[in-house]
JSON list of C-alpha atoms in Angstrom, two decimals:
[
{"chain": "X", "resi": 199, "resn": "MET", "atom": "CA", "xyz": [0.00, 0.00, 0.00]},
{"chain": "X", "resi": 200, "resn": "ASN", "atom": "CA", "xyz": [1.12, 3.52, -0.79]},
{"chain": "X", "resi": 201, "resn": "VAL", "atom": "CA", "xyz": [0.00, 6.72, 0.89]},
{"chain": "X", "resi": 202, "resn": "ILE", "atom": "CA", "xyz": [-0.73, 10.01, -0.84]},
{"chain": "X", "resi": 203, "resn": "ILE", "atom": "CA", "xyz": [-0.75, 13.08, 1.38]},
{"chain": "X", "resi": 204, "resn": "LEU", "atom": "CA", "xyz": [-2.41, 16.12, -0.16]},
{"chain": "X", "resi": 205, "resn": "ALA", "atom": "CA", "xyz": [-0.40, 19.18, 0.89]},
{"chain": "X", "resi": 206, "resn": "ALA", "atom": "CA", "xyz": [-0.67, 21.49, -2.12]},
{"chain": "X", "resi": 207, "resn": "GLY", "atom": "CA", "xyz": [-3.23, 23.90, -0.66]},
{"chain": "X", "resi": 208, "resn": "TYR", "atom": "CA", "xyz": [-2.61, 27.52, 0.19]},
{"chain": "X", "resi": 209, "resn": "GLY", "atom": "CA", "xyz": [-4.47, 27.94, 3.48]},
{"chain": "X", "resi": 210, "resn": "THR", "atom": "CA", "xyz": [-5.95, 31.19, 2.22]},
{"chain": "X", "resi": 211, "resn": "ARG", "atom": "CA", "xyz": [-8.42, 31.65, 5.09]},
{"chain": "X", "resi": 212, "resn": "LEU", "atom": "CA", "xyz": [-5.75, 30.93, 7.70]},
{"chain": "X", "resi": 213, "resn": "GLN", "atom": "CA", "xyz": [-3.27, 33.29, 6.04]},
{"chain": "X", "resi": 214, "resn": "ASN", "atom": "CA", "xyz": [-5.92, 36.04, 5.98]},
{"chain": "X", "resi": 215, "resn": "ASP", "atom": "CA", "xyz": [-6.67, 35.44, 9.66]},
{"chain": "X", "resi": 216, "resn": "ILE", "atom": "CA", "xyz": [-2.97, 35.78, 10.50]},
{"chain": "X", "resi": 217, "resn": "ILE", "atom": "CA", "xyz": [-2.69, 38.99, 8.48]},
{"chain": "X", "resi": 218, "resn": "ASN", "atom": "CA", "xyz": [-5.81, 40.44, 10.15]},
{"chain": "X", "resi": 219, "resn": "ASP", "atom": "CA", "xyz": [-4.74, 39.46, 13.68]},
{"chain": "X", "resi": 220, "resn": "LYS", "atom": "CA", "xyz": [-3.92, 42.78, 15.38]},
{"chain": "X", "resi": 221, "resn": "THR", "atom": "CA", "xyz": [-1.91, 41.17, 18.20]},
{"chain": "X", "resi": 222, "resn": "GLY", "atom": "CA", "xyz": [0.83, 39.88, 15.90]},
{"chain": "X", "resi": 223, "resn": "LYS", "atom": "CA", "xyz": [0.94, 36.75, 18.06]},
{"chain": "X", "resi": 224, "resn": "TYR", "atom": "CA", "xyz": [0.84, 34.45, 15.04]},
{"chain": "X", "resi": 225, "resn": "SER", "atom": "CA", "xyz": [2.86, 36.51, 12.55]},
{"chain": "X", "resi": 226, "resn": "ASN", "atom": "CA", "xyz": [5.62, 33.87, 12.60]},
{"chain": "X", "resi": 227, "resn": "LEU", "atom": "CA", "xyz": [3.14, 31.51, 10.91]},
{"chain": "X", "resi": 228, "resn": "LEU", "atom": "CA", "xyz": [2.58, 33.76, 7.90]},
{"chain": "X", "resi": 229, "resn": "ASP", "atom": "CA", "xyz": [3.41, 31.87, 4.69]},
{"chain": "X", "resi": 230, "resn": "VAL", "atom": "CA", "xyz": [3.82, 28.55, 6.50]},
{"chain": "X", "resi": 231, "resn": "PRO", "atom": "CA", "xyz": [1.76, 25.86, 4.73]},
{"chain": "X", "resi": 232, "resn": "LYS", "atom": "CA", "xyz": [-0.81, 24.23, 7.02]},
{"chain": "X", "resi": 233, "resn": "PRO", "atom": "CA", "xyz": [0.81, 20.76, 6.96]},
{"chain": "X", "resi": 234, "resn": "LEU", "atom": "CA", "xyz": [4.02, 22.36, 8.30]},
{"chain": "X", "resi": 235, "resn": "LEU", "atom": "CA", "xyz": [2.37, 24.30, 11.12]},
{"chain": "X", "resi": 236, "resn": "PRO", "atom": "CA", "xyz": [3.84, 23.42, 14.53]},
{"chain": "X", "resi": 237, "resn": "ILE", "atom": "CA", "xyz": [1.31, 21.37, 16.49]},
{"chain": "X", "resi": 238, "resn": "LYS", "atom": "CA", "xyz": [2.77, 19.18, 19.24]},
{"chain": "X", "resi": 239, "resn": "ASN", "atom": "CA", "xyz": [6.09, 20.08, 20.86]},
{"chain": "X", "resi": 240, "resn": "ASP", "atom": "CA", "xyz": [6.70, 22.32, 17.84]},
{"chain": "X", "resi": 241, "resn": "GLN", "atom": "CA", "xyz": [6.50, 19.32, 15.50]},
{"chain": "X", "resi": 242, "resn": "PRO", "atom": "CA", "xyz": [4.79, 20.07, 12.21]},
{"chain": "X", "resi": 243, "resn": "LEU", "atom": "CA", "xyz": [1.46, 18.38, 11.58]},
{"chain": "X", "resi": 244, "resn": "LEU", "atom": "CA", "xyz": [3.05, 16.46, 8.71]},
{"chain": "X", "resi": 245, "resn": "SER", "atom": "CA", "xyz": [5.63, 14.96, 11.09]},
{"chain": "X", "resi": 246, "resn": "LEU", "atom": "CA", "xyz": [2.79, 13.72, 13.29]},
{"chain": "X", "resi": 247, "resn": "TRP", "atom": "CA", "xyz": [1.18, 12.11, 10.24]},
{"chain": "X", "resi": 248, "resn": "MET", "atom": "CA", "xyz": [4.51, 10.42, 9.45]},
{"chain": "X", "resi": 249, "resn": "GLU", "atom": "CA", "xyz": [4.65, 8.97, 12.98]},
{"chain": "X", "resi": 250, "resn": "ILE", "atom": "CA", "xyz": [1.22, 7.40, 12.44]},
{"chain": "X", "resi": 251, "resn": "ILE", "atom": "CA", "xyz": [2.14, 6.18, 8.95]},
{"chain": "X", "resi": 252, "resn": "ASN", "atom": "CA", "xyz": [5.39, 4.64, 10.14]},
{"chain": "X", "resi": 253, "resn": "GLU", "atom": "CA", "xyz": [3.43, 2.47, 12.59]},
{"chain": "X", "resi": 254, "resn": "VAL", "atom": "CA", "xyz": [1.72, 0.66, 9.68]},
{"chain": "X", "resi": 255, "resn": "ASP", "atom": "CA", "xyz": [3.83, -2.19, 8.31]},
{"chain": "X", "resi": 256, "resn": "ILE", "atom": "CA", "xyz": [2.07, -2.57, 4.98]},
{"chain": "X", "resi": 257, "resn": "ILE", "atom": "CA", "xyz": [2.81, 0.97, 3.78]},
{"chain": "X", "resi": 258, "resn": "ASN", "atom": "CA", "xyz": [5.56, 0.95, 1.16]},
{"chain": "X", "resi": 259, "resn": "LYS", "atom": "CA", "xyz": [5.91, 4.55, 0.00]},
{"chain": "X", "resi": 260, "resn": "VAL", "atom": "CA", "xyz": [4.54, 7.94, 0.94]},
{"chain": "X", "resi": 261, "resn": "TYR", "atom": "CA", "xyz": [3.90, 10.51, -1.80]},
{"chain": "X", "resi": 262, "resn": "ILE", "atom": "CA", "xyz": [3.30, 14.08, -0.66]},
{"chain": "X", "resi": 263, "resn": "VAL", "atom": "CA", "xyz": [1.78, 16.42, -3.24]},
{"chain": "X", "resi": 264, "resn": "ILE", "atom": "CA", "xyz": [2.97, 19.99, -2.69]},
{"chain": "X", "resi": 265, "resn": "ASN", "atom": "CA", "xyz": [2.73, 23.24, -4.62]},
{"chain": "X", "resi": 266, "resn": "ARG", "atom": "CA", "xyz": [5.57, 25.19, -6.21]},
{"chain": "X", "resi": 267, "resn": "LYS", "atom": "CA", "xyz": [5.18, 28.18, -3.84]},
{"chain": "X", "resi": 268, "resn": "TYR", "atom": "CA", "xyz": [6.01, 26.21, -0.68]},
{"chain": "X", "resi": 269, "resn": "GLU", "atom": "CA", "xyz": [8.32, 23.67, -2.31]},
{"chain": "X", "resi": 270, "resn": "ASP", "atom": "CA", "xyz": [11.47, 24.89, -0.52]},
{"chain": "X", "resi": 271, "resn": "GLN", "atom": "CA", "xyz": [9.83, 24.61, 2.91]},
{"chain": "X", "resi": 272, "resn": "PHE", "atom": "CA", "xyz": [8.66, 21.06, 2.20]},
{"chain": "X", "resi": 273, "resn": "ARG", "atom": "CA", "xyz": [12.08, 20.03, 0.84]},
{"chain": "X", "resi": 274, "resn": "LEU", "atom": "CA", "xyz": [13.73, 21.34, 4.01]},
{"chain": "X", "resi": 275, "resn": "TRP", "atom": "CA", "xyz": [11.27, 19.36, 6.14]},
{"chain": "X", "resi": 276, "resn": "ALA", "atom": "CA", "xyz": [11.71, 16.25, 3.94]},
{"chain": "X", "resi": 277, "resn": "LYS", "atom": "CA", "xyz": [15.45, 16.05, 4.70]},
{"chain": "X", "resi": 278, "resn": "ASP", "atom": "CA", "xyz": [14.46, 14.36, 7.98]},
{"chain": "X", "resi": 279, "resn": "HIS", "atom": "CA", "xyz": [12.11, 11.96, 6.18]},
{"chain": "X", "resi": 280, "resn": "PRO", "atom": "CA", "xyz": [14.03, 10.07, 3.49]},
{"chain": "X", "resi": 281, "resn": "ASN", "atom": "CA", "xyz": [11.22, 7.56, 2.87]},
{"chain": "X", "resi": 282, "resn": "ILE", "atom": "CA", "xyz": [8.91, 10.11, 1.25]},
{"chain": "X", "resi": 283, "resn": "ILE", "atom": "CA", "xyz": [8.56, 11.26, -2.34]},
{"chain": "X", "resi": 284, "resn": "LEU", "atom": "CA", "xyz": [7.59, 14.87, -2.99]},
{"chain": "X", "resi": 285, "resn": "VAL", "atom": "CA", "xyz": [5.36, 15.40, -6.03]},
{"chain": "X", "resi": 286, "resn": "VAL", "atom": "CA", "xyz": [5.20, 19.04, -7.13]},
{"chain": "X", "resi": 287, "resn": "GLU", "atom": "CA", "xyz": [1.93, 20.45, -8.42]},
{"chain": "X", "resi": 288, "resn": "ASN", "atom": "CA", "xyz": [3.03, 23.39, -10.54]},
{"chain": "X", "resi": 289, "resn": "SER", "atom": "CA", "xyz": [0.86, 26.17, -9.07]},
{"chain": "X", "resi": 290, "resn": "CYS", "atom": "CA", "xyz": [2.19, 29.22, -7.25]},
{"chain": "X", "resi": 291, "resn": "SER", "atom": "CA", "xyz": [-1.10, 30.65, -6.01]},
{"chain": "X", "resi": 292, "resn": "ASN", "atom": "CA", "xyz": [-4.55, 29.60, -4.87]},
{"chain": "X", "resi": 293, "resn": "GLU", "atom": "CA", "xyz": [-6.01, 30.97, -8.10]},
{"chain": "X", "resi": 294, "resn": "ASP", "atom": "CA", "xyz": [-4.09, 28.59, -10.39]},
{"chain": "X", "resi": 295, "resn": "ARG", "atom": "CA", "xyz": [-4.08, 25.45, -8.21]},
{"chain": "X", "resi": 296, "resn": "SER", "atom": "CA", "xyz": [-5.23, 22.15, -9.64]},
{"chain": "X", "resi": 297, "resn": "GLY", "atom": "CA", "xyz": [-7.47, 20.88, -6.85]},
{"chain": "X", "resi": 298, "resn": "ALA", "atom": "CA", "xyz": [-7.44, 17.64, -4.88]},
{"chain": "X", "resi": 299, "resn": "VAL", "atom": "CA", "xyz": [-8.51, 15.20, -7.59]},
{"chain": "X", "resi": 300, "resn": "LYS", "atom": "CA", "xyz": [-5.83, 16.37, -10.04]},
{"chain": "X", "resi": 301, "resn": "CYS", "atom": "CA", "xyz": [-3.25, 16.25, -7.24]},
{"chain": "X", "resi": 302, "resn": "ILE", "atom": "CA", "xyz": [-4.20, 12.64, -6.52]},
{"chain": "X", "resi": 303, "resn": "GLN", "atom": "CA", "xyz": [-3.75, 11.87, -10.22]},
{"chain": "X", "resi": 304, "resn": "LEU", "atom": "CA", "xyz": [-0.31, 13.53, -10.19]},
{"chain": "X", "resi": 305, "resn": "ALA", "atom": "CA", "xyz": [0.77, 11.26, -7.35]},
{"chain": "X", "resi": 306, "resn": "LEU", "atom": "CA", "xyz": [-0.68, 8.16, -9.03]},
{"chain": "X", "resi": 307, "resn": "ASP", "atom": "CA", "xyz": [1.15, 9.03, -12.25]},
{"chain": "X", "resi": 308, "resn": "SER", "atom": "CA", "xyz": [4.45, 9.21, -10.37]},
{"chain": "X", "resi": 309, "resn": "MET", "atom": "CA", "xyz": [4.08, 5.74, -8.82]},
{"chain": "X", "resi": 310, "resn": "GLU", "atom": "CA", "xyz": [6.18, 2.94, -10.27]},
{"chain": "X", "resi": 311, "resn": "GLU", "atom": "CA", "xyz": [3.34, 0.47, -9.81]},
{"chain": "X", "resi": 312, "resn": "LEU", "atom": "CA", "xyz": [-0.28, 0.92, -8.82]},
{"chain": "X", "resi": 313, "resn": "THR", "atom": "CA", "xyz": [-1.28, -0.74, -5.60]},
{"chain": "X", "resi": 314, "resn": "ASP", "atom": "CA", "xyz": [-3.77, 0.03, -2.84]},
{"chain": "X", "resi": 315, "resn": "VAL", "atom": "CA", "xyz": [-3.60, 3.72, -2.04]},
{"chain": "X", "resi": 316, "resn": "ASN", "atom": "CA", "xyz": [-4.61, 5.62, 1.08]},
{"chain": "X", "resi": 317, "resn": "VAL", "atom": "CA", "xyz": [-5.20, 9.34, 0.50]},
{"chain": "X", "resi": 318, "resn": "LEU", "atom": "CA", "xyz": [-4.80, 11.68, 3.47]},
{"chain": "X", "resi": 319, "resn": "ALA", "atom": "CA", "xyz": [-5.37, 15.41, 3.80]},
{"chain": "X", "resi": 320, "resn": "GLY", "atom": "CA", "xyz": [-2.09, 16.87, 5.04]},
{"chain": "X", "resi": 321, "resn": "ASP", "atom": "CA", "xyz": [-3.84, 19.70, 6.86]},
{"chain": "X", "resi": 322, "resn": "THR", "atom": "CA", "xyz": [-6.16, 17.44, 8.86]},
{"chain": "X", "resi": 323, "resn": "LEU", "atom": "CA", "xyz": [-5.58, 17.38, 12.59]},
{"chain": "X", "resi": 324, "resn": "PHE", "atom": "CA", "xyz": [-6.53, 13.89, 13.72]},
{"chain": "X", "resi": 325, "resn": "MET", "atom": "CA", "xyz": [-8.00, 12.86, 17.06]},
{"chain": "X", "resi": 326, "resn": "LYS", "atom": "CA", "xyz": [-5.67, 11.54, 19.75]},
{"chain": "X", "resi": 327, "resn": "ASP", "atom": "CA", "xyz": [-7.11, 8.02, 19.47]},
{"chain": "X", "resi": 328, "resn": "PHE", "atom": "CA", "xyz": [-6.95, 7.90, 15.65]},
{"chain": "X", "resi": 329, "resn": "SER", "atom": "CA", "xyz": [-5.49, 4.67, 14.27]},
{"chain": "X", "resi": 330, "resn": "LEU", "atom": "CA", "xyz": [-4.52, 4.45, 10.62]},
{"chain": "X", "resi": 331, "resn": "SER", "atom": "CA", "xyz": [-4.10, 0.69, 11.08]},
{"chain": "X", "resi": 332, "resn": "LYS", "atom": "CA", "xyz": [-7.75, 0.39, 12.15]},
{"chain": "X", "resi": 333, "resn": "ALA", "atom": "CA", "xyz": [-8.89, 2.51, 9.20]},
{"chain": "X", "resi": 334, "resn": "ILE", "atom": "CA", "xyz": [-6.93, 0.29, 6.81]},
{"chain": "X", "resi": 335, "resn": "CYS", "atom": "CA", "xyz": [-8.37, -2.87, 8.43]},
{"chain": "X", "resi": 336, "resn": "LEU", "atom": "CA", "xyz": [-11.88, -1.44, 8.00]},
{"chain": "X", "resi": 337, "resn": "PHE", "atom": "CA", "xyz": [-11.16, -0.80, 4.33]},
{"chain": "X", "resi": 338, "resn": "LYS", "atom": "CA", "xyz": [-9.77, -4.31, 3.81]},
{"chain": "X", "resi": 339, "resn": "ASN", "atom": "CA", "xyz": [-12.79, -5.87, 5.56]},
{"chain": "X", "resi": 340, "resn": "ILE", "atom": "CA", "xyz": [-15.24, -3.89, 3.44]},
{"chain": "X", "resi": 341, "resn": "SER", "atom": "CA", "xyz": [-13.43, -4.32, 0.14]},
{"chain": "X", "resi": 342, "resn": "GLY", "atom": "CA", "xyz": [-12.33, -7.94, 0.30]},
{"chain": "X", "resi": 343, "resn": "ASN", "atom": "CA", "xyz": [-10.30, -8.25, -2.87]},
{"chain": "X", "resi": 344, "resn": "LYS", "atom": "CA", "xyz": [-12.51, -5.96, -4.93]},
{"chain": "X", "resi": 345, "resn": "ASP", "atom": "CA", "xyz": [-11.32, -2.72, -6.48]},
{"chain": "X", "resi": 346, "resn": "ILE", "atom": "CA", "xyz": [-13.25, -0.17, -4.44]},
{"chain": "X", "resi": 347, "resn": "SER", "atom": "CA", "xyz": [-12.70, 3.13, -2.72]},
{"chain": "X", "resi": 348, "resn": "LEU", "atom": "CA", "xyz": [-13.64, 4.01, 0.81]},
{"chain": "X", "resi": 349, "resn": "ILE", "atom": "CA", "xyz": [-14.15, 7.74, 1.25]},
{"chain": "X", "resi": 350, "resn": "SER", "atom": "CA", "xyz": [-14.71, 9.39, 4.60]},
{"chain": "X", "resi": 351, "resn": "TYR", "atom": "CA", "xyz": [-16.98, 12.39, 4.87]},
{"chain": "X", "resi": 352, "resn": "TYR", "atom": "CA", "xyz": [-19.09, 14.29, 7.35]},
{"chain": "X", "resi": 353, "resn": "ASN", "atom": "CA", "xyz": [-22.21, 16.40, 6.88]},
{"chain": "X", "resi": 354, "resn": "CYS", "atom": "CA", "xyz": [-21.32, 20.07, 6.92]},
{"chain": "X", "resi": 355, "resn": "SER", "atom": "CA", "xyz": [-23.43, 23.21, 7.20]},
{"chain": "X", "resi": 356, "resn": "ASP", "atom": "CA", "xyz": [-24.49, 25.35, 4.25]},
{"chain": "X", "resi": 357, "resn": "ASN", "atom": "CA", "xyz": [-21.93, 27.95, 5.34]},
{"chain": "X", "resi": 358, "resn": "ASP", "atom": "CA", "xyz": [-19.07, 25.42, 5.11]},
{"chain": "X", "resi": 359, "resn": "VAL", "atom": "CA", "xyz": [-19.84, 24.04, 1.63]},
{"chain": "X", "resi": 360, "resn": "SER", "atom": "CA", "xyz": [-17.70, 26.64, -0.16]},
{"chain": "X", "resi": 361, "resn": "LYS", "atom": "CA", "xyz": [-14.81, 25.93, 2.25]},
{"chain": "X", "resi": 362, "resn": "ARG", "atom": "CA", "xyz": [-14.65, 22.15, 1.69]},
{"chain": "X", "resi": 363, "resn": "GLY", "atom": "CA", "xyz": [-14.32, 19.49, -0.96]},
{"chain": "X", "resi": 364, "resn": "ILE", "atom": "CA", "xyz": [-17.84, 18.13, -1.43]},
{"chain": "X", "resi": 365, "resn": "LEU", "atom": "CA", "xyz": [-18.76, 14.59, -2.43]},
{"chain": "X", "resi": 366, "resn": "GLU", "atom": "CA", "xyz": [-21.86, 13.83, -4.50]},
{"chain": "X", "resi": 367, "resn": "VAL", "atom": "CA", "xyz": [-23.15, 10.24, -4.29]},
{"chain": "X", "resi": 368, "resn": "ASP", "atom": "CA", "xyz": [-26.11, 8.34, -5.70]},
{"chain": "X", "resi": 369, "resn": "ASP", "atom": "CA", "xyz": [-28.70, 6.48, -3.60]},
{"chain": "X", "resi": 370, "resn": "SER", "atom": "CA", "xyz": [-26.47, 3.40, -3.33]},
{"chain": "X", "resi": 371, "resn": "GLY", "atom": "CA", "xyz": [-23.47, 5.41, -2.12]},
{"chain": "X", "resi": 372, "resn": "HIS", "atom": "CA", "xyz": [-21.52, 5.35, -5.38]},
{"chain": "X", "resi": 373, "resn": "VAL", "atom": "CA", "xyz": [-19.51, 8.51, -6.00]},
{"chain": "X", "resi": 374, "resn": "LEU", "atom": "CA", "xyz": [-20.87, 10.68, -8.79]},
{"chain": "X", "resi": 375, "resn": "GLN", "atom": "CA", "xyz": [-18.38, 13.53, -8.46]},
{"chain": "X", "resi": 376, "resn": "PHE", "atom": "CA", "xyz": [-16.06, 15.50, -6.24]},
{"chain": "X", "resi": 377, "resn": "LEU", "atom": "CA", "xyz": [-16.61, 19.26, -6.16]},
{"chain": "X", "resi": 378, "resn": "GLU", "atom": "CA", "xyz": [-13.81, 21.57, -5.10]},
{"chain": "X", "resi": 379, "resn": "LYS", "atom": "CA", "xyz": [-15.24, 24.19, -2.69]},
{"chain": "X", "resi": 380, "resn": "PRO", "atom": "CA", "xyz": [-18.48, 24.79, -4.64]},
{"chain": "X", "resi": 381, "resn": "LYS", "atom": "CA", "xyz": [-21.01, 27.49, -3.92]},
{"chain": "X", "resi": 382, "resn": "PRO", "atom": "CA", "xyz": [-23.91, 26.06, -1.86]},
{"chain": "X", "resi": 383, "resn": "SER", "atom": "CA", "xyz": [-26.27, 26.78, -4.76]},
{"chain": "X", "resi": 384, "resn": "VAL", "atom": "CA", "xyz": [-24.29, 24.49, -7.11]},
{"chain": "X", "resi": 385, "resn": "THR", "atom": "CA", "xyz": [-25.04, 21.27, -5.19]},
{"chain": "X", "resi": 386, "resn": "THR", "atom": "CA", "xyz": [-27.52, 19.89, -2.70]},
{"chain": "X", "resi": 387, "resn": "SER", "atom": "CA", "xyz": [-24.83, 17.68, -1.17]},
{"chain": "X", "resi": 388, "resn": "ARG", "atom": "CA", "xyz": [-23.38, 18.63, 2.20]},
{"chain": "X", "resi": 389, "resn": "LYS", "atom": "CA", "xyz": [-20.96, 15.69, 2.35]},
{"chain": "X", "resi": 390, "resn": "ALA", "atom": "CA", "xyz": [-17.57, 17.26, 3.14]},
{"chain": "X", "resi": 391, "resn": "VAL", "atom": "CA", "xyz": [-14.66, 14.97, 2.33]},
{"chain": "X", "resi": 392, "resn": "ILE", "atom": "CA", "xyz": [-12.30, 14.36, 5.23]}
]
């Protein structure tokens, strides 16, 4: 199994919040990509993800999709993580980014062989009791040996639709499409992809 970590976002809302913060308390975080924000004992969120990933024996390679703007910061971080492969999505701003689905395809295209893949959002802060091993076991139990995808989502509010990737499914739960931060009027779905 390979892991793809999506880390090519720009954290536009967070960056705006930092800029608008009058205290200056968080100014050191300006232009730091969300996956590299210090979380626990000043460890970046991405390092915490790597700790969880390294506990799973069946994971072969980890592909992290990053953008061109923050490439240098990710390469500096990656020096301490030789078992990862950085895949650069060629955007330099939020306006010309590819979106999650195209970033997944970029990572898949860079793999030597296709195998089971686990896609993680690099800016997701997981719960203390989260177990990637348990999530993988759940997937294996559900899928058997069939080629399927297991996608986690939660129901979000109307106000959050334009801030999230939204999943549209049919009555049987089959994915119809992924929408990248759509306006609430574009879809009736409120299934925000985790």
